[in-house]
CSV table of C-alpha atoms in Angstrom, one decimal:
chain,number,residue,atom,x,y,z
A,1,LYS,CA,65.5,75.0,112.1
A,2,LEU,CA,68.5,77.6,111.0
A,3,GLY,CA,70.7,76.9,113.9
A,4,VAL,CA,70.0,80.7,115.2
A,5,THR,CA,67.7,81.5,118.1
A,6,GLU,CA,65.3,84.2,118.3
A,7,ALA,CA,67.3,86.5,120.4
A,8,GLN,CA,70.1,86.1,118.2
A,9,MET,CA,67.9,87.4,115.4
A,10,ILE,CA,66.9,90.1,117.4
A,11,LYS,CA,70.2,90.8,118.6
A,12,ALA,CA,71.7,90.9,115.1
A,13,CYS,CA,69.2,93.0,113.7
A,14,CYS,CA,69.4,95.7,116.2
A,15,LEU,CA,73.1,95.7,115.9
A,16,ALA,CA,72.9,95.9,112.2
A,17,VAL,CA,70.7,99.0,112.4
A,18,ARG,CA,72.7,100.6,115.3
A,19,SER,CA,76.2,100.1,113.3
A,20,HIS,CA,74.7,102.6,110.5
A,21,LYS,CA,76.1,105.3,113.0
A,22,SER,CA,79.7,103.6,113.3
A,23,SER,CA,82.3,104.0,110.5
A,24,GLY,CA,82.5,100.4,109.0
A,25,TYR,CA,81.2,97.7,111.9
A,26,ILE,CA,80.8,97.3,115.4
A,27,LYS,CA,81.6,94.5,117.5
A,28,GLU,CA,79.7,93.3,120.7
A,29,SER,CA,81.3,90.2,122.4
A,30,GLY,CA,78.8,88.7,124.8
A,31,SER,CA,78.5,85.5,127.2
A,32,GLU,CA,77.0,83.4,124.4
A,33,ASP,CA,78.6,84.9,120.9
A,34,THR,CA,80.5,87.6,119.2
A,35,VAL,CA,78.8,89.8,116.6
A,36,PHE,CA,80.1,91.6,113.8
A,37,ALA,CA,77.7,94.2,112.5
A,38,PHE,CA,78.0,96.0,109.1
A,39,GLY,CA,75.7,99.3,108.6
A,40,GLY,CA,74.4,100.5,105.3
A,41,SER,CA,76.3,103.5,103.7
A,42,TRP,CA,74.8,106.8,102.4
A,43,ALA,CA,78.1,107.3,100.4
A,44,ASP,CA,77.4,106.6,96.4
A,45,GLN,CA,81.1,105.3,96.3
A,46,ASP,CA,80.0,102.2,98.3
A,47,PHE,CA,77.5,101.3,95.8
A,48,TYR,CA,78.1,102.7,92.5
A,49,SER,CA,81.3,102.0,90.5
A,50,HIS,CA,81.8,104.1,87.1
A,51,GLU,CA,82.6,100.4,85.6
A,52,PRO,CA,79.7,98.5,83.7
A,53,PHE,CA,77.4,97.1,86.1
A,54,GLY,CA,80.3,97.9,89.0
A,55,GLU,CA,81.5,94.6,88.5
A,56,ILE,CA,85.1,93.2,89.4
A,57,THR,CA,86.6,89.8,89.6
A,58,ILE,CA,87.0,88.5,92.9
A,59,ASP,CA,90.5,88.2,94.4
A,60,PRO,CA,90.9,84.5,94.7
A,61,SER,CA,93.7,84.9,97.6
A,62,LEU,CA,90.8,86.0,99.7
A,63,PHE,CA,87.9,83.7,98.0
A,64,PRO,CA,89.4,80.7,96.4
A,65,SER,CA,85.8,79.1,96.2
A,66,LEU,CA,83.9,81.8,94.8
A,67,LYS,CA,83.9,80.8,91.1
A,68,SER,CA,81.7,81.4,88.1
A,69,VAL,CA,79.1,78.4,87.4
A,70,GLY,CA,80.2,76.8,84.4
A,71,ASN,CA,83.7,78.3,83.5
A,72,ASN,CA,85.5,77.6,87.1
A,73,GLU,CA,86.8,81.2,86.8
A,74,PRO,CA,86.7,83.8,89.9
A,75,ALA,CA,83.3,85.4,90.3
A,76,LYS,CA,82.6,88.6,89.7
A,77,ILE,CA,81.0,90.9,92.5
A,78,ASN,CA,79.9,94.4,93.2
A,79,GLN,CA,83.0,96.6,93.4
A,80,GLY,CA,81.6,99.2,95.9
A,81,PHE,CA,80.7,96.2,98.3
A,82,PHE,CA,84.2,94.6,98.0
A,83,ARG,CA,86.2,97.5,98.2
A,84,ARG,CA,84.4,98.3,101.7
A,85,PHE,CA,85.0,94.4,103.0
A,86,GLN,CA,88.5,94.9,102.0
A,87,ALA,CA,89.1,97.9,103.4
A,88,LEU,CA,87.7,97.0,106.6
A,89,LEU,CA,89.8,93.7,106.5
A,90,LEU,CA,92.9,95.5,106.2
A,91,GLN,CA,92.2,98.0,108.8
A,92,THR,CA,91.0,95.9,111.8
A,93,LEU,CA,88.6,93.5,111.0
A,94,GLN,CA,91.0,90.3,110.6
A,95,ALA,CA,92.6,91.2,113.9
A,96,GLU,CA,89.3,91.6,115.5
A,97,VAL,CA,87.9,88.3,114.1
A,98,GLU,CA,91.1,86.5,115.4
A,99,LYS,CA,90.6,87.9,118.8
A,100,ALA,CA,87.0,86.5,118.9
A,101,ILE,CA,88.1,82.9,117.4
A,102,LYS,CA,90.4,82.8,120.4
A,103,LYS,CA,87.3,83.1,123.0
A,104,ALA,CA,85.9,79.9,121.4
A,105,LYS,CA,82.3,81.2,121.1
A,106,PRO,CA,80.1,81.5,118.1
A,107,ILE,CA,80.8,84.2,115.6
A,108,ILE,CA,77.9,86.2,113.7
A,109,PHE,CA,78.0,88.4,111.0
A,110,THR,CA,75.4,90.5,110.3
A,111,GLY,CA,74.6,93.7,108.3
A,112,HIS,CA,71.4,95.8,107.3
A,113,SER,CA,71.2,97.3,103.6
A,114,SER,CA,74.6,97.7,101.9
A,115,GLY,CA,76.2,96.1,105.0
A,116,GLY,CA,74.4,92.9,104.4
A,117,PRO,CA,76.9,92.0,101.4
A,118,VAL,CA,79.6,93.2,103.4
A,119,ALA,CA,78.5,90.5,106.1
A,120,ILE,CA,78.2,88.0,103.5
A,121,LEU,CA,81.6,88.8,102.1
A,122,ALA,CA,83.0,88.8,105.8
A,123,ALA,CA,81.0,85.3,106.4
A,124,VAL,CA,82.6,83.6,103.1
A,125,TRP,CA,86.2,85.0,104.1
A,126,TYR,CA,85.9,83.2,107.6
A,127,LEU,CA,84.9,79.9,106.1
A,128,GLU,CA,87.6,80.2,103.8
A,129,LYS,CA,90.1,81.1,106.1
A,130,TYR,CA,89.2,79.7,109.2
A,131,THR,CA,86.9,76.9,109.2
A,132,ARG,CA,89.1,74.3,108.0
A,133,SER,CA,91.5,74.6,110.5
A,134,SER,CA,89.3,75.4,113.7
A,135,GLY,CA,86.2,73.4,112.4
A,136,ASP,CA,83.8,76.2,113.8
A,137,PRO,CA,81.6,77.7,111.4
A,138,CYS,CA,80.2,81.2,111.5
A,139,LYS,CA,76.6,82.3,111.2
A,140,CYS,CA,75.3,85.2,108.8
A,141,LEU,CA,72.2,87.1,109.2
A,142,THR,CA,71.4,90.0,106.6
A,143,PHE,CA,68.5,92.3,106.8
A,144,GLY,CA,67.3,94.3,103.4
A,145,SER,CA,70.7,93.4,101.7
A,146,PRO,CA,71.1,93.8,97.8
A,147,LEU,CA,73.1,91.1,95.9
A,148,VAL,CA,76.7,90.8,96.3
A,149,GLY,CA,77.3,90.2,92.9
């Protein structure tokens, strides 16, 4: 068991695909849960960086537990995915997540294609920032997602 119902999977997939038409993400708050869906992008800057391999070191203030295995240094991730997540976080995502937390319903992050890594980063950020104090873990469902780092 994954702790996710079939209805939640279908809803997450539909919202992730629908979010391709949005600029950033869509939020749907229902009676059972709140879903943040991140769509893929057709803009090459969301995938491609002019740096070798498009890698950057993760911001340890946002992700203190993400470390490289073996050397315990901050992990490296795809620059395009991180920049996209960071921009959404600064614009509206953090405030919308905080509103959702107050509703005390499960939170699901989902994404399709290049929205998948953004959903993963959002879920890890949520776990880092809120789970320790609230005790409420989130769920993350991705569909056709490339690697984050």
